[in-house]
């Protein structure tokens, strides 16, 4: 799944007329890189959630052959966020043990297949790609790399990691009776931790990472 519904407010005025997913990065719409990323990992069906300028996303997907089956999860009315967007797409999933999720606005040389294989091996509720780099929204893990919460002022630095916007999530998420509402994916993860589920971090080491939601990173 590709999370692509956001307004892209940091990319204004480009996103006044285009969805963030169709903003060009190095000659191609940024969503094209994520489609290739998932395709190269062996994924044959991709769900893309859309909200901002949905007609342009529908046109782009309809007019191009990506070599994989792409379905759009349209969020009518209010936008649902990274968490609500996943839950809203429930009907597109049919009993998968695990599914990969990636934000549309990233550039990284990390191969998400490694994360997929790791999740299949250890069977967590979710495996998330993380690394040691500066971040304002750090995640805290214990010594076994199980997520315990969000970074606070007194969080030990050695336990804090940055999120690299890639997950492999258990299909059990659709059986947890979660409401379709606006929420971030980490709102869901914190609730799942309270329910005894394991959210495990996978350290991608020195893999490159760039946030394409920032105008200065589009060059």
PDB file of C-alpha atoms in Angstrom:
ATOM      1  CA  UNK A   1       0.000   0.000   0.000  1.00  0.00           C
ATOM      2  CA  UNK A   2       1.136   3.540  -0.757  1.00  0.00           C
ATOM      3  CA  UNK A   3      -0.065   6.339   1.516  1.00  0.00           C
ATOM      4  CA  UNK A   4      -0.724   9.211  -0.883  1.00  0.00           C
ATOM      5  CA  UNK A   5      -3.810  11.051   0.371  1.00  0.00           C
ATOM      6  CA  UNK A   6      -2.092  13.964   2.124  1.00  0.00           C
ATOM      7  CA  UNK A   7      -2.517  17.620   1.216  1.00  0.00           C
ATOM      8  CA  UNK A   8       1.214  18.239   0.828  1.00  0.00           C
ATOM      9  CA  UNK A   9       1.006  21.600   2.578  1.00  0.00           C
ATOM     10  CA  UNK A  10       4.796  21.897   2.800  1.00  0.00           C
ATOM     11  CA  UNK A  11       4.957  21.693  -1.002  1.00  0.00           C
ATOM     12  CA  UNK A  12       2.636  24.612  -1.694  1.00  0.00           C
ATOM     13  CA  UNK A  13       2.089  26.180  -4.221  1.00  0.00           C
ATOM     14  CA  UNK A  14       2.865  22.986  -6.210  1.00  0.00           C
ATOM     15  CA  UNK A  15       0.112  21.091  -4.421  1.00  0.00           C
ATOM     16  CA  UNK A  16      -2.484  23.781  -5.060  1.00  0.00           C
ATOM     17  CA  UNK A  17      -3.120  22.125  -8.423  1.00  0.00           C
ATOM     18  CA  UNK A  18      -1.623  18.631  -8.038  1.00  0.00           C
ATOM     19  CA  UNK A  19      -1.754  15.853  -5.450  1.00  0.00           C
ATOM     20  CA  UNK A  20       1.550  15.432  -3.660  1.00  0.00           C
ATOM     21  CA  UNK A  21       2.015  12.019  -5.259  1.00  0.00           C
ATOM     22  CA  UNK A  22       2.263  13.591  -8.719  1.00  0.00           C
ATOM     23  CA  UNK A  23       4.854  16.222  -7.853  1.00  0.00           C
ATOM     24  CA  UNK A  24       7.969  15.481  -9.900  1.00  0.00           C
ATOM     25  CA  UNK A  25      11.220  14.387  -8.317  1.00  0.00           C
ATOM     26  CA  UNK A  26      14.191  13.879 -10.615  1.00  0.00           C
ATOM     27  CA  UNK A  27      11.981  13.754 -13.680  1.00  0.00           C
ATOM     28  CA  UNK A  28       9.207  11.452 -12.468  1.00  0.00           C
ATOM     29  CA  UNK A  29       6.151  11.745 -10.198  1.00  0.00           C
ATOM     30  CA  UNK A  30       7.212  10.679  -6.731  1.00  0.00           C
ATOM     31  CA  UNK A  31       4.590   7.926  -6.653  1.00  0.00           C
ATOM     32  CA  UNK A  32       6.346   6.211  -9.570  1.00  0.00           C
ATOM     33  CA  UNK A  33       9.346   5.517  -7.342  1.00  0.00           C
ATOM     34  CA  UNK A  34       7.175   3.870  -4.688  1.00  0.00           C
ATOM     35  CA  UNK A  35       5.363   1.740  -7.261  1.00  0.00           C
ATOM     36  CA  UNK A  36       8.752   0.567  -8.536  1.00  0.00           C
ATOM     37  CA  UNK A  37       9.923  -0.055  -4.961  1.00  0.00           C
ATOM     38  CA  UNK A  38       6.994  -2.347  -4.188  1.00  0.00           C
ATOM     39  CA  UNK A  39       7.088  -3.998  -7.601  1.00  0.00           C
ATOM     40  CA  UNK A  40      10.785  -4.833  -7.189  1.00  0.00           C
ATOM     41  CA  UNK A  41       9.946  -6.420  -3.825  1.00  0.00           C
ATOM     42  CA  UNK A  42       7.654  -8.860  -5.622  1.00  0.00           C
ATOM     43  CA  UNK A  43       4.358  -7.171  -4.800  1.00  0.00           C
ATOM     44  CA  UNK A  44       1.813  -7.618  -7.591  1.00  0.00           C
ATOM     45  CA  UNK A  45      -1.139  -5.631  -6.217  1.00  0.00           C
ATOM     46  CA  UNK A  46      -0.828  -2.120  -4.817  1.00  0.00           C
ATOM     47  CA  UNK A  47      -3.467  -0.092  -2.994  1.00  0.00           C
ATOM     48  CA  UNK A  48      -3.092   3.704  -3.101  1.00  0.00           C
ATOM     49  CA  UNK A  49      -5.211   5.904  -0.856  1.00  0.00           C
ATOM     50  CA  UNK A  50      -6.240   9.223  -2.422  1.00  0.00           C
ATOM     51  CA  UNK A  51      -8.035  12.350  -1.224  1.00  0.00           C
ATOM     52  CA  UNK A  52      -6.456  15.609  -2.466  1.00  0.00           C
ATOM     53  CA  UNK A  53      -7.171  16.184  -6.197  1.00  0.00           C
ATOM     54  CA  UNK A  54      -8.367  12.569  -6.566  1.00  0.00           C
ATOM     55  CA  UNK A  55      -9.416  13.020 -10.196  1.00  0.00           C
ATOM     56  CA  UNK A  56      -5.801  13.648 -11.187  1.00  0.00           C
ATOM     57  CA  UNK A  57      -4.645  10.510  -9.418  1.00  0.00           C
ATOM     58  CA  UNK A  58      -7.394   8.500 -11.121  1.00  0.00           C
ATOM     59  CA  UNK A  59      -6.311   9.875 -14.498  1.00  0.00           C
ATOM     60  CA  UNK A  60      -2.621   9.167 -13.870  1.00  0.00           C
ATOM     61  CA  UNK A  61      -3.162   5.580 -12.754  1.00  0.00           C
ATOM     62  CA  UNK A  62      -5.669   4.900 -15.557  1.00  0.00           C
ATOM     63  CA  UNK A  63      -3.391   6.252 -18.295  1.00  0.00           C
ATOM     64  CA  UNK A  64      -0.239   4.342 -17.349  1.00  0.00           C
ATOM     65  CA  UNK A  65       0.726   0.672 -17.321  1.00  0.00           C
ATOM     66  CA  UNK A  66       2.934  -0.068 -14.337  1.00  0.00           C
ATOM     67  CA  UNK A  67       3.036  -3.834 -14.747  1.00  0.00           C
ATOM     68  CA  UNK A  68       1.173  -4.374 -11.473  1.00  0.00           C
ATOM     69  CA  UNK A  69      -2.475  -4.150 -10.441  1.00  0.00           C
ATOM     70  CA  UNK A  70      -3.126  -0.765  -8.815  1.00  0.00           C
ATOM     71  CA  UNK A  71      -6.362   0.022  -6.989  1.00  0.00           C
ATOM     72  CA  UNK A  72      -7.324   3.382  -5.495  1.00  0.00           C
ATOM     73  CA  UNK A  73      -8.871   3.714  -2.043  1.00  0.00           C
ATOM     74  CA  UNK A  74     -10.814   6.976  -2.300  1.00  0.00           C
ATOM     75  CA  UNK A  75     -11.288   8.929   0.910  1.00  0.00           C
ATOM     76  CA  UNK A  76     -14.460  10.975   0.410  1.00  0.00           C
ATOM     77  CA  UNK A  77     -15.266  13.796   2.791  1.00  0.00           C
ATOM     78  CA  UNK A  78     -12.664  14.280   5.500  1.00  0.00           C
ATOM     79  CA  UNK A  79      -9.118  13.033   5.067  1.00  0.00           C
ATOM     80  CA  UNK A  80      -8.371  10.049   7.319  1.00  0.00           C
ATOM     81  CA  UNK A  81      -4.655  10.320   8.075  1.00  0.00           C
ATOM     82  CA  UNK A  82      -2.028   7.599   7.844  1.00  0.00           C
ATOM     83  CA  UNK A  83      -3.838   5.355  10.317  1.00  0.00           C
ATOM     84  CA  UNK A  84      -7.421   5.886   9.259  1.00  0.00           C
ATOM     85  CA  UNK A  85      -6.396   5.577   5.629  1.00  0.00           C
ATOM     86  CA  UNK A  86      -5.097   2.069   6.222  1.00  0.00           C
ATOM     87  CA  UNK A  87      -8.224   0.961   8.096  1.00  0.00           C
ATOM     88  CA  UNK A  88     -10.453   2.515   5.417  1.00  0.00           C
ATOM     89  CA  UNK A  89      -8.741   0.317   2.795  1.00  0.00           C
ATOM     90  CA  UNK A  90      -9.741  -2.891   4.603  1.00  0.00           C
ATOM     91  CA  UNK A  91     -11.984  -4.159   1.799  1.00  0.00           C
ATOM     92  CA  UNK A  92      -9.041  -4.242  -0.624  1.00  0.00           C
ATOM     93  CA  UNK A  93      -7.254  -6.836   1.491  1.00  0.00           C
ATOM     94  CA  UNK A  94      -8.311 -10.476   1.466  1.00  0.00           C
ATOM     95  CA  UNK A  95      -6.714 -12.394   4.285  1.00  0.00           C
ATOM     96  CA  UNK A  96      -3.078 -11.415   3.765  1.00  0.00           C
ATOM     97  CA  UNK A  97      -0.791 -12.408   6.615  1.00  0.00           C
ATOM     98  CA  UNK A  98       1.262  -9.239   6.093  1.00  0.00           C
ATOM     99  CA  UNK A  99       1.209  -6.251   3.784  1.00  0.00           C
ATOM    100  CA  UNK A 100       3.777  -3.533   3.103  1.00  0.00           C
ATOM    101  CA  UNK A 101       3.012   0.160   3.527  1.00  0.00           C
ATOM    102  CA  UNK A 102       5.164   3.047   2.298  1.00  0.00           C
ATOM    103  CA  UNK A 103       4.703   6.808   2.320  1.00  0.00           C
ATOM    104  CA  UNK A 104       4.584   8.333  -1.153  1.00  0.00           C
ATOM    105  CA  UNK A 105       6.996  11.158  -0.325  1.00  0.00           C
ATOM    106  CA  UNK A 106      10.291   9.436   0.464  1.00  0.00           C
ATOM    107  CA  UNK A 107      13.531   8.625  -1.314  1.00  0.00           C
ATOM    108  CA  UNK A 108      15.643   5.816   0.130  1.00  0.00           C
ATOM    109  CA  UNK A 109      17.953   3.080  -1.083  1.00  0.00           C
ATOM    110  CA  UNK A 110      16.648   0.637   1.523  1.00  0.00           C
ATOM    111  CA  UNK A 111      15.052  -2.473   0.008  1.00  0.00           C
ATOM    112  CA  UNK A 112      11.663  -2.984   1.641  1.00  0.00           C
ATOM    113  CA  UNK A 113      11.905  -6.712   0.830  1.00  0.00           C
ATOM    114  CA  UNK A 114      14.290  -6.984   3.789  1.00  0.00           C
ATOM    115  CA  UNK A 115      11.577  -5.632   6.067  1.00  0.00           C
ATOM    116  CA  UNK A 116       9.012  -7.989   4.548  1.00  0.00           C
ATOM    117  CA  UNK A 117      11.269 -10.989   5.129  1.00  0.00           C
ATOM    118  CA  UNK A 118      11.964  -9.879   8.701  1.00  0.00           C
ATOM    119  CA  UNK A 119       8.264  -9.593   9.501  1.00  0.00           C
ATOM    120  CA  UNK A 120       7.569 -13.020   8.050  1.00  0.00           C
ATOM    121  CA  UNK A 121      10.372 -14.444  10.190  1.00  0.00           C
ATOM    122  CA  UNK A 122       9.500 -12.998  13.605  1.00  0.00           C
ATOM    123  CA  UNK A 123       5.714 -12.474  13.189  1.00  0.00           C
ATOM    124  CA  UNK A 124       5.164  -9.134  14.982  1.00  0.00           C
ATOM    125  CA  UNK A 125       1.997  -7.067  14.745  1.00  0.00           C
ATOM    126  CA  UNK A 126       4.073  -4.634  12.690  1.00  0.00           C
ATOM    127  CA  UNK A 127       7.700  -4.237  11.653  1.00  0.00           C
ATOM    128  CA  UNK A 128       8.801  -0.672  10.955  1.00  0.00           C
ATOM    129  CA  UNK A 129      11.928   0.684   9.288  1.00  0.00           C
ATOM    130  CA  UNK A 130      13.938   2.958  11.593  1.00  0.00           C
ATOM    131  CA  UNK A 131      17.427   4.379  11.872  1.00  0.00           C
ATOM    132  CA  UNK A 132      19.643   6.588  13.984  1.00  0.00           C
ATOM    133  CA  UNK A 133      19.332  10.139  12.612  1.00  0.00           C
ATOM    134  CA  UNK A 134      18.089  13.503  13.795  1.00  0.00           C
ATOM    135  CA  UNK A 135      14.325  13.723  14.141  1.00  0.00           C
ATOM    136  CA  UNK A 136      11.775  15.822  15.990  1.00  0.00           C
ATOM    137  CA  UNK A 137       9.398  12.870  16.318  1.00  0.00           C
ATOM    138  CA  UNK A 138      11.458   9.996  17.614  1.00  0.00           C
ATOM    139  CA  UNK A 139      10.231   6.537  18.532  1.00  0.00           C
ATOM    140  CA  UNK A 140      11.391   4.755  21.675  1.00  0.00           C
ATOM    141  CA  UNK A 141      12.372   1.078  21.721  1.00  0.00           C
ATOM    142  CA  UNK A 142      13.556  -1.335  24.374  1.00  0.00           C
ATOM    143  CA  UNK A 143      16.735  -3.398  24.123  1.00  0.00           C
ATOM    144  CA  UNK A 144      14.961  -5.979  21.932  1.00  0.00           C
ATOM    145  CA  UNK A 145      13.826  -3.219  19.518  1.00  0.00           C
ATOM    146  CA  UNK A 146      10.209  -3.491  20.605  1.00  0.00           C
ATOM    147  CA  UNK A 147       8.529  -0.097  20.408  1.00  0.00           C
ATOM    148  CA  UNK A 148       7.470   1.255  23.806  1.00  0.00           C
ATOM    149  CA  UNK A 149       6.240   4.745  22.923  1.00  0.00           C
ATOM    150  CA  UNK A 150       7.028   8.157  21.474  1.00  0.00           C
ATOM    151  CA  UNK A 151      10.080  10.217  22.330  1.00  0.00           C
ATOM    152  CA  UNK A 152       9.890  12.426  25.416  1.00  0.00           C
ATOM    153  CA  UNK A 153      12.355  14.946  26.811  1.00  0.00           C
ATOM    154  CA  UNK A 154      13.792  12.374  29.199  1.00  0.00           C
ATOM    155  CA  UNK A 155      13.923   9.454  26.733  1.00  0.00           C
ATOM    156  CA  UNK A 156      17.410   7.857  26.688  1.00  0.00           C
ATOM    157  CA  UNK A 157      19.076   8.780  23.391  1.00  0.00           C
ATOM    158  CA  UNK A 158      20.250   5.216  22.795  1.00  0.00           C
ATOM    159  CA  UNK A 159      16.627   4.033  22.705  1.00  0.00           C
ATOM    160  CA  UNK A 160      15.362   6.684  20.261  1.00  0.00           C
ATOM    161  CA  UNK A 161      15.142   6.071  16.509  1.00  0.00           C
ATOM    162  CA  UNK A 162      13.727   7.964  13.544  1.00  0.00           C
ATOM    163  CA  UNK A 163      10.974   6.411  11.444  1.00  0.00           C
ATOM    164  CA  UNK A 164      11.763   5.808   7.765  1.00  0.00           C
ATOM    165  CA  UNK A 165       8.131   5.711   6.602  1.00  0.00           C
ATOM    166  CA  UNK A 166       7.956   2.015   5.724  1.00  0.00           C
ATOM    167  CA  UNK A 167       6.043  -0.707   7.570  1.00  0.00           C
ATOM    168  CA  UNK A 168       5.055  -4.320   7.153  1.00  0.00           C
ATOM    169  CA  UNK A 169       1.785  -4.764   9.033  1.00  0.00           C
ATOM    170  CA  UNK A 170      -0.102  -7.893  10.055  1.00  0.00           C
ATOM    171  CA  UNK A 171      -3.508  -8.401   8.474  1.00  0.00           C
ATOM    172  CA  UNK A 172      -4.716  -8.734  12.067  1.00  0.00           C
ATOM    173  CA  UNK A 173      -4.993  -4.935  12.085  1.00  0.00           C
ATOM    174  CA  UNK A 174      -8.306  -5.346  10.250  1.00  0.00           C
ATOM    175  CA  UNK A 175      -9.594  -7.686  12.955  1.00  0.00           C
ATOM    176  CA  UNK A 176      -8.975  -5.329  15.870  1.00  0.00           C
ATOM    177  CA  UNK A 177     -12.342  -3.535  15.509  1.00  0.00           C
ATOM    178  CA  UNK A 178     -10.707  -0.171  14.870  1.00  0.00           C
ATOM    179  CA  UNK A 179     -12.977   2.661  13.773  1.00  0.00           C
ATOM    180  CA  UNK A 180     -12.481   4.379  10.425  1.00  0.00           C
ATOM    181  CA  UNK A 181     -11.594   7.865  11.635  1.00  0.00           C
ATOM    182  CA  UNK A 182      -8.865  10.438  11.270  1.00  0.00           C
ATOM    183  CA  UNK A 183      -5.779   9.182  13.064  1.00  0.00           C
ATOM    184  CA  UNK A 184      -2.100   8.632  12.526  1.00  0.00           C
ATOM    185  CA  UNK A 185      -0.680   5.159  12.201  1.00  0.00           C
ATOM    186  CA  UNK A 186       1.232   5.645  15.446  1.00  0.00           C
ATOM    187  CA  UNK A 187      -2.042   6.338  17.242  1.00  0.00           C
ATOM    188  CA  UNK A 188      -2.982   2.812  16.185  1.00  0.00           C
ATOM    189  CA  UNK A 189       0.396   1.411  17.205  1.00  0.00           C
ATOM    190  CA  UNK A 190       0.219   2.957  20.671  1.00  0.00           C
ATOM    191  CA  UNK A 191      -3.230   1.452  21.147  1.00  0.00           C
ATOM    192  CA  UNK A 192      -1.981  -1.927  19.942  1.00  0.00           C
ATOM    193  CA  UNK A 193       0.934  -1.805  22.384  1.00  0.00           C
ATOM    194  CA  UNK A 194      -1.620  -1.276  25.158  1.00  0.00           C
ATOM    195  CA  UNK A 195      -3.397  -4.399  23.877  1.00  0.00           C
ATOM    196  CA  UNK A 196      -0.185  -6.402  24.152  1.00  0.00           C
ATOM    197  CA  UNK A 197       0.810  -6.358  20.480  1.00  0.00           C
ATOM    198  CA  UNK A 198       4.443  -6.131  19.375  1.00  0.00           C
ATOM    199  CA  UNK A 199       5.630  -3.280  17.162  1.00  0.00           C
ATOM    200  CA  UNK A 200       9.227  -4.069  16.282  1.00  0.00           C
ATOM    201  CA  UNK A 201      11.815  -1.723  14.836  1.00  0.00           C
ATOM    202  CA  UNK A 202      14.147  -2.805  12.044  1.00  0.00           C
ATOM    203  CA  UNK A 203      17.325  -0.711  12.001  1.00  0.00           C
ATOM    204  CA  UNK A 204      18.203   0.076   8.377  1.00  0.00           C
ATOM    205  CA  UNK A 205      21.682   1.224   9.379  1.00  0.00           C
ATOM    206  CA  UNK A 206      23.256   3.779   7.056  1.00  0.00           C
ATOM    207  CA  UNK A 207      20.633   3.540   4.300  1.00  0.00           C
ATOM    208  CA  UNK A 208      19.926   6.875   2.654  1.00  0.00           C
ATOM    209  CA  UNK A 209      16.674   8.652   3.472  1.00  0.00           C
ATOM    210  CA  UNK A 210      15.111  11.857   2.177  1.00  0.00           C
ATOM    211  CA  UNK A 211      11.755  13.416   3.054  1.00  0.00           C
ATOM    212  CA  UNK A 212      10.281  14.560  -0.269  1.00  0.00           C
ATOM    213  CA  UNK A 213       7.504  16.394   1.533  1.00  0.00           C
ATOM    214  CA  UNK A 214       9.963  19.270   1.984  1.00  0.00           C
ATOM    215  CA  UNK A 215      10.412  21.664  -0.924  1.00  0.00           C
ATOM    216  CA  UNK A 216      14.180  21.876  -0.422  1.00  0.00           C
ATOM    217  CA  UNK A 217      14.522  18.108  -0.882  1.00  0.00           C
ATOM    218  CA  UNK A 218      12.959  18.004  -4.349  1.00  0.00           C
ATOM    219  CA  UNK A 219      16.198  19.146  -6.000  1.00  0.00           C
TER     220      UNK A 219
END
